[in-house]
Coordinates of C-alpha atoms in Angstrom, one line a residue:
X1 CA 47.3 -31.6 15.8
X2 CA 46.8 -28.8 13.3
X3 CA 50.1 -27.3 14.4
X4 CA 51.8 -30.4 13.1
X5 CA 50.6 -30.0 9.6
X6 CA 52.7 -28.4 6.9
X7 CA 51.8 -24.8 6.2
X8 CA 49.6 -24.8 9.3
X9 CA 50.2 -21.0 9.8
X10 CA 48.6 -20.3 6.4
X11 CA 45.8 -22.9 6.4
X12 CA 42.2 -21.5 6.4
X13 CA 40.9 -23.3 9.4
X14 CA 37.2 -23.2 8.4
X15 CA 38.0 -24.9 5.1
X16 CA 40.2 -27.5 6.8
X17 CA 37.6 -28.2 9.5
X18 CA 34.9 -28.4 6.9
X19 CA 36.8 -31.1 5.0
X20 CA 37.3 -33.1 8.2
X21 CA 33.5 -32.9 9.0
X22 CA 32.5 -33.9 5.5
X23 CA 34.9 -36.9 5.7
X24 CA 33.2 -37.9 9.0
X25 CA 29.8 -38.3 7.3
X26 CA 30.7 -41.4 5.3
X27 CA 32.8 -42.7 8.3
X28 CA 29.6 -42.6 10.4
X29 CA 27.8 -44.8 7.9
X30 CA 30.8 -47.1 7.5
X31 CA 31.1 -47.5 11.3
X32 CA 27.4 -48.2 11.7
X33 CA 27.4 -50.8 8.9
X34 CA 30.5 -52.5 10.5
X35 CA 28.8 -52.7 13.9
X36 CA 25.6 -54.0 12.3
X37 CA 27.5 -56.7 10.4
X38 CA 29.3 -57.8 13.6
X39 CA 26.1 -58.1 15.7
X40 CA 23.5 -59.2 13.2
X41 CA 24.4 -62.9 13.0
X42 CA 24.1 -63.3 16.7
X43 CA 20.8 -61.5 17.2
X44 CA 17.3 -62.7 16.7
X45 CA 14.8 -60.7 14.7
X46 CA 13.3 -59.3 17.9
X47 CA 16.7 -58.2 19.2
X48 CA 17.6 -56.7 15.8
X49 CA 14.4 -54.6 15.9
X50 CA 15.2 -53.5 19.5
X51 CA 18.7 -52.6 18.4
X52 CA 17.4 -50.6 15.5
X53 CA 15.0 -48.7 17.8
X54 CA 17.9 -48.0 20.2
X55 CA 20.0 -46.6 17.4
X56 CA 17.1 -44.3 16.4
X57 CA 16.5 -43.2 20.0
X58 CA 20.2 -42.4 20.5
X59 CA 20.3 -40.5 17.2
X60 CA 17.0 -38.6 17.8
X61 CA 18.5 -35.6 19.7
X62 CA 21.0 -35.0 17.0
X63 CA 18.3 -35.4 14.3
X64 CA 16.0 -33.0 16.0
X65 CA 18.7 -30.5 16.5
X66 CA 19.8 -30.7 12.9
X67 CA 16.2 -30.4 11.7
X68 CA 15.7 -27.2 13.7
X69 CA 19.0 -25.8 12.4
X70 CA 18.1 -26.4 8.8
X71 CA 14.6 -25.0 9.5
X72 CA 16.0 -21.8 10.8
X73 CA 18.6 -21.7 8.0
X74 CA 15.9 -22.0 5.4
X75 CA 13.8 -19.3 7.1
X76 CA 16.7 -16.9 7.2
X77 CA 17.8 -17.6 3.7
X78 CA 14.3 -17.0 2.3
X79 CA 14.0 -13.8 4.5
X80 CA 17.3 -12.5 3.2
X81 CA 16.5 -13.3 -0.4
X82 CA 13.1 -11.5 -0.1
X83 CA 14.7 -8.4 1.5
X84 CA 17.5 -8.2 -1.1
X85 CA 14.9 -8.6 -4.0
X86 CA 12.7 -5.9 -2.4
X87 CA 15.6 -3.3 -2.4
X88 CA 15.1 -2.1 -6.0
X89 CA 17.4 0.9 -5.3
X90 CA 20.4 -1.3 -4.5
X91 CA 19.7 -3.5 -7.5
X92 CA 19.5 -0.5 -9.8
X93 CA 22.9 0.9 -8.7
X94 CA 24.7 -2.5 -8.7
X95 CA 23.5 -3.2 -12.2
X96 CA 24.8 0.2 -13.3
X97 CA 28.2 -0.5 -11.7
X98 CA 28.4 -3.9 -13.4
X99 CA 27.6 -2.4 -16.8
X100 CA 29.9 0.6 -16.4
X101 CA 32.8 -1.4 -15.0
X102 CA 36.2 0.3 -15.0
X103 CA 37.2 -0.5 -11.4
X104 CA 36.1 -1.7 -8.0
X105 CA 33.1 -0.6 -6.0
X106 CA 33.1 0.3 -2.3
X107 CA 30.1 0.3 0.0
X108 CA 31.8 0.6 3.4
X109 CA 32.8 -2.2 5.8
X110 CA 31.4 -3.8 8.9
X111 CA 33.2 -1.2 11.1
X112 CA 31.9 2.0 9.5
X113 CA 28.8 3.2 7.7
X114 CA 28.7 0.1 5.6
X115 CA 27.1 -1.7 8.5
X116 CA 24.0 0.4 8.3
X117 CA 23.1 -0.8 4.8
X118 CA 21.6 -4.2 5.9
X119 CA 18.4 -4.4 3.9
X120 CA 16.4 -4.0 7.1
X121 CA 17.1 -7.5 8.2
X122 CA 16.5 -8.1 11.9
X123 CA 19.7 -10.1 12.5
X124 CA 21.7 -7.7 10.3
X125 CA 23.8 -10.6 8.9
X126 CA 23.9 -9.4 5.3
X127 CA 25.1 -6.1 4.1
X128 CA 25.1 -4.4 0.7
X129 CA 28.8 -5.1 0.2
X130 CA 28.1 -8.8 0.6
X131 CA 26.0 -8.8 -2.6
X132 CA 28.8 -7.8 -4.9
X133 CA 30.5 -11.2 -4.7
X134 CA 27.3 -13.0 -5.7
X135 CA 26.8 -10.6 -8.6
X136 CA 30.4 -10.9 -9.9
X137 CA 31.1 -7.2 -9.3
X138 CA 34.8 -6.4 -8.4
X139 CA 34.7 -4.7 -5.0
X140 CA 36.8 -3.6 -2.1
X141 CA 34.8 -5.4 0.6
X142 CA 35.0 -8.0 3.3
X143 CA 34.7 -10.9 3.9
X144 CA 34.8 -12.7 0.6
X145 CA 38.2 -11.3 -0.2
X146 CA 39.6 -11.9 3.3
X147 CA 41.8 -14.8 2.3
X148 CA 44.4 -12.8 0.4
X149 CA 47.5 -11.3 2.1
X150 CA 46.6 -7.6 1.6
X151 CA 43.1 -8.0 2.9
X152 CA 44.1 -6.8 6.4
X153 CA 44.8 -3.4 4.9
X154 CA 41.1 -3.1 3.8
X155 CA 40.2 -2.4 7.4
X156 CA 42.5 0.6 7.3
X157 CA 40.9 2.1 4.2
X158 CA 40.4 5.8 4.5
X159 CA 37.1 7.0 3.0
X160 CA 38.4 10.6 2.7
X161 CA 41.8 9.9 1.2
X162 CA 42.1 10.0 -2.6
X163 CA 45.4 8.0 -2.5
X164 CA 43.6 5.0 -1.0
X165 CA 41.0 5.0 -3.8
X166 CA 43.7 5.1 -6.4
X167 CA 45.7 2.4 -4.7
X168 CA 42.9 -0.1 -4.7
X169 CA 41.3 1.1 -8.0
X170 CA 38.1 2.1 -6.4
X171 CA 36.0 3.9 -9.1
X172 CA 32.6 3.6 -7.5
X173 CA 31.1 4.3 -4.1
X174 CA 27.5 3.4 -3.0
X175 CA 26.6 5.2 0.2
X176 CA 23.4 5.9 2.1
X177 CA 21.7 9.2 1.4
X178 CA 22.7 12.0 3.7
X179 CA 26.2 10.7 4.4
X180 CA 28.9 13.3 4.2
X181 CA 31.5 12.0 1.7
X182 CA 34.9 13.2 0.4
X183 CA 34.7 16.2 -1.9
X184 CA 36.5 14.4 -4.7
X185 CA 33.6 11.9 -5.0
X186 CA 31.2 12.9 -7.8
X187 CA 27.5 12.0 -7.5
X188 CA 26.3 10.3 -10.6
X189 CA 22.9 8.8 -9.5
X190 CA 20.6 9.1 -6.6
X191 CA 17.8 6.9 -5.4
X192 CA 15.4 7.1 -2.4
X193 CA 17.9 5.2 -0.2
X194 CA 21.4 5.5 -1.8
X195 CA 23.7 7.6 -3.8
X196 CA 26.2 6.3 -6.4
X197 CA 29.4 8.3 -6.6
X198 CA 32.3 8.1 -9.1
X199 CA 35.8 8.4 -7.8
X200 CA 38.9 9.5 -9.7
X201 CA 41.2 6.7 -10.4
X202 CA 44.5 5.7 -12.1
X203 CA 43.2 2.4 -13.5
X204 CA 44.2 -1.1 -12.7
X205 CA 47.9 -0.3 -13.1
X206 CA 50.2 2.7 -12.4
X207 CA 53.9 3.6 -12.4
X208 CA 55.2 3.8 -8.8
X209 CA 58.3 4.8 -7.0
X210 CA 60.0 2.1 -5.0
X211 CA 61.6 3.6 -1.9
X212 CA 62.8 0.5 -0.2
X213 CA 63.6 -3.2 -0.7
X214 CA 62.5 -5.4 2.2
X215 CA 63.1 -9.1 2.8
X216 CA 60.7 -10.8 5.2
X217 CA 60.7 -14.4 6.5
X218 CA 57.1 -14.7 7.9
X219 CA 53.6 -13.8 7.1
X220 CA 53.2 -12.1 10.4
X221 CA 56.0 -9.7 9.6
X222 CA 54.6 -9.1 6.1
X223 CA 51.2 -8.1 7.4
X224 CA 52.7 -5.9 10.1
X225 CA 55.0 -4.2 7.6
X226 CA 52.1 -3.7 5.2
X227 CA 49.9 -2.0 7.7
X228 CA 52.8 0.2 8.9
X229 CA 53.5 1.2 5.3
X230 CA 49.9 1.9 4.5
X231 CA 49.6 4.3 7.5
X232 CA 52.1 6.7 5.8
X233 CA 51.3 6.0 2.2
X234 CA 49.2 9.1 1.4
X235 CA 52.1 11.3 2.5
X236 CA 54.9 9.4 0.8
X237 CA 53.2 7.9 -2.3
X238 CA 56.1 5.5 -2.3
X239 CA 56.1 1.7 -2.4
X240 CA 58.1 -1.2 -0.8
X241 CA 59.4 -4.1 -2.9
X242 CA 59.2 -7.3 -1.0
X243 CA 61.3 -10.5 -1.1
X244 CA 58.9 -13.0 0.6
X245 CA 59.4 -15.5 2.0
X246 CA 63.1 -14.8 2.7
X247 CA 65.5 -16.6 4.9
X248 CA 66.2 -13.5 7.0
X249 CA 64.8 -10.0 7.4
X250 CA 66.7 -7.1 5.8
X251 CA 66.2 -3.7 4.4
X252 CA 67.9 -1.8 1.6
X253 CA 67.3 1.4 -0.3
X254 CA 65.8 1.6 -3.7
X255 CA 68.1 1.1 -6.7
X256 CA 66.5 3.7 -8.9
X257 CA 64.1 6.7 -8.6
X258 CA 61.7 5.2 -11.2
X259 CA 59.2 6.7 -13.7
X260 CA 57.5 9.9 -12.5
X261 CA 55.3 10.7 -15.5
X262 CA 54.1 7.3 -16.9
X263 CA 50.7 6.9 -18.4
X264 CA 48.3 4.1 -19.5
X265 CA 46.5 4.6 -22.9
X266 CA 44.7 1.3 -23.0
X267 CA 43.3 -1.0 -20.4
X268 CA 41.3 -4.2 -20.6
X269 CA 40.5 -6.3 -17.5
X270 CA 39.1 -9.8 -17.9
X271 CA 38.9 -12.7 -15.5
X272 CA 42.5 -13.8 -14.8
X273 CA 43.8 -11.5 -17.6
X274 CA 44.8 -7.9 -17.9
X275 CA 45.9 -6.1 -21.0
X276 CA 47.6 -2.7 -21.0
X277 CA 49.5 -0.2 -23.2
X278 CA 51.8 2.0 -21.0
X279 CA 54.5 4.5 -21.8
X280 CA 57.1 6.4 -19.9
X281 CA 60.3 8.3 -21.0
X282 CA 62.4 6.5 -18.3
X283 CA 62.6 3.0 -16.9
X284 CA 60.3 2.3 -14.0
X285 CA 58.2 0.0 -11.9
X286 CA 54.6 -0.9 -12.8
X287 CA 52.2 -1.9 -10.1
X288 CA 49.2 -4.0 -11.0
X289 CA 46.4 -3.7 -8.4
X290 CA 45.8 -7.4 -7.9
X291 CA 47.0 -9.7 -5.2
X292 CA 50.5 -10.9 -5.8
X293 CA 50.9 -14.6 -6.6
X294 CA 53.7 -16.4 -8.3
X295 CA 51.2 -17.9 -10.8
X296 CA 50.8 -14.5 -12.4
X297 CA 52.7 -14.3 -15.7
X298 CA 53.5 -10.9 -17.2
X299 CA 54.7 -10.5 -20.8
X300 CA 56.0 -7.2 -22.1
X301 CA 55.9 -6.9 -25.9
X302 CA 55.6 -10.7 -26.0
X303 CA 58.5 -11.4 -23.7
X304 CA 58.0 -12.9 -20.3
X305 CA 59.0 -10.4 -17.6
X306 CA 60.0 -11.3 -13.9
X307 CA 57.4 -10.3 -11.3
X308 CA 57.7 -9.4 -7.7
X309 CA 55.6 -8.3 -4.7
X310 CA 54.9 -4.7 -4.0
X311 CA 53.2 -3.2 -0.9
X312 CA 50.5 -4.0 0.1
X313 CA 51.2 -7.4 -1.5
X314 CA 50.2 -6.5 -5.0
X315 CA 51.8 -7.5 -8.3
X316 CA 54.8 -5.6 -9.7
X317 CA 57.2 -5.7 -12.6
X318 CA 60.0 -3.6 -14.1
X319 CA 59.7 -1.8 -17.4
X320 CA 62.2 -0.2 -19.7
X321 CA 61.7 3.3 -21.1
X322 CA 59.2 3.6 -24.0
X323 CA 55.8 2.3 -25.0
X324 CA 54.9 -1.2 -24.1
X325 CA 52.0 -3.7 -24.6
X326 CA 51.6 -5.7 -21.4
X327 CA 49.6 -8.8 -20.7
X328 CA 49.3 -10.2 -17.2
X329 CA 47.7 -13.6 -17.0
X330 CA 47.0 -15.8 -14.0
X331 CA 47.8 -19.4 -14.8
X332 CA 46.8 -22.2 -12.4
X333 CA 49.4 -24.5 -11.0
X334 CA 50.4 -27.0 -13.7
X335 CA 50.2 -29.9 -11.2
X336 CA 46.4 -29.5 -10.9
X337 CA 45.6 -31.2 -14.2
X338 CA 47.7 -34.3 -13.4
X339 CA 46.2 -34.5 -9.9
X340 CA 42.7 -34.4 -11.4
X341 CA 43.6 -37.3 -13.8
X342 CA 45.3 -39.2 -10.9
X343 CA 42.2 -38.7 -8.7
X344 CA 40.0 -40.0 -11.5
X345 CA 42.2 -43.1 -11.9
X346 CA 42.3 -43.8 -8.2
X347 CA 38.5 -43.5 -8.0
X348 CA 38.0 -45.8 -11.1
X349 CA 40.5 -48.3 -9.6
X350 CA 38.7 -48.3 -6.3
X351 CA 35.4 -49.1 -8.0
X352 CA 36.9 -51.9 -10.1
X353 CA 38.7 -53.4 -7.1
X354 CA 35.5 -53.3 -5.1
X355 CA 33.5 -55.0 -7.8
X356 CA 36.2 -57.5 -8.8
X357 CA 36.2 -59.6 -5.6
X358 CA 32.4 -60.6 -5.6
X359 CA 32.5 -61.2 -9.3
X360 CA 35.5 -63.4 -9.1
X361 CA 34.0 -65.3 -6.2
X362 CA 31.1 -66.3 -8.5
X363 CA 33.4 -67.8 -11.2
X364 CA 33.6 -71.7 -11.1
X365 CA 36.9 -72.7 -9.8
X366 CA 39.0 -75.0 -12.0
X367 CA 39.6 -78.3 -10.3
X368 CA 43.0 -79.8 -10.2
X369 CA 43.7 -83.2 -11.6
X370 CA 42.7 -86.2 -9.5
X371 CA 39.7 -84.4 -7.8

């Protein structure tokens, strides 16, 4: 049935299924109430009591199973919270990264040395890179950023390749002591368990060379093209400009060589907003290292500038020669506010309609003449 839904190829199934399951909770109660109302008038008090006991007996296995589940859940959550709180070394380095800012932090993934930093938990369900999302620290890490299109490329991230650090604006690395790291990483703080490294970076934006324009019709082709491009990126240092989704697939060469010596003199990153001052002697393409979305609005010297998708599905815009003040701002879809108001009106109308009928039934009816 999910295949019949619009956009079913892009829907996050766990969120879709969760909504269905939440909707089932009130439906269970409504169904039980309807059954009770249909049988209650025909049952004696004794039979009503027996029916109630039967319902409890039938529901007991599910209640016991859920109670055990929540018991284990509470135990594991408490155990995880205590283990994270006990790791003072990790807290010290995360706090320093948060205060220092300036880019993303990387602490490995589930398929490399990141899996070893698990706070000593027996089920190893939580890793150090999981904590970044809860602390509001920008990170290159799964799984909380796994919903965006370029997230598949994260699994191909090369720890020893400086181009990858620059591409994803990774400025910090937290690794276990004793791990051999890339020579360009500079140790800035050591603890008994971890080492914090600083990585050279180009900031949240950089001038790039577009080598190819590619039109792609499907998400599958976009992901495959991104991974293929990323495999050769350190050698080429060139980018692909995407037209997605397109009616058909096509490829053309770049229209201009782009800026080769651009620089950024000012950078300020806030939630949903980036401010930059950039300059270059020639016209070029500027890449902003955030996931592309049409809701990003970019203004250059106060004038709205068209945006487009660059590999690996990050935000791009074209700049003329010279020095520019750039503001990139993510603006939520305008229809969200009207939908919120509409939802409130529907809820209020439902409540009024539900209360109106019993209230009206209590009003004395006006008798017609001759009664």
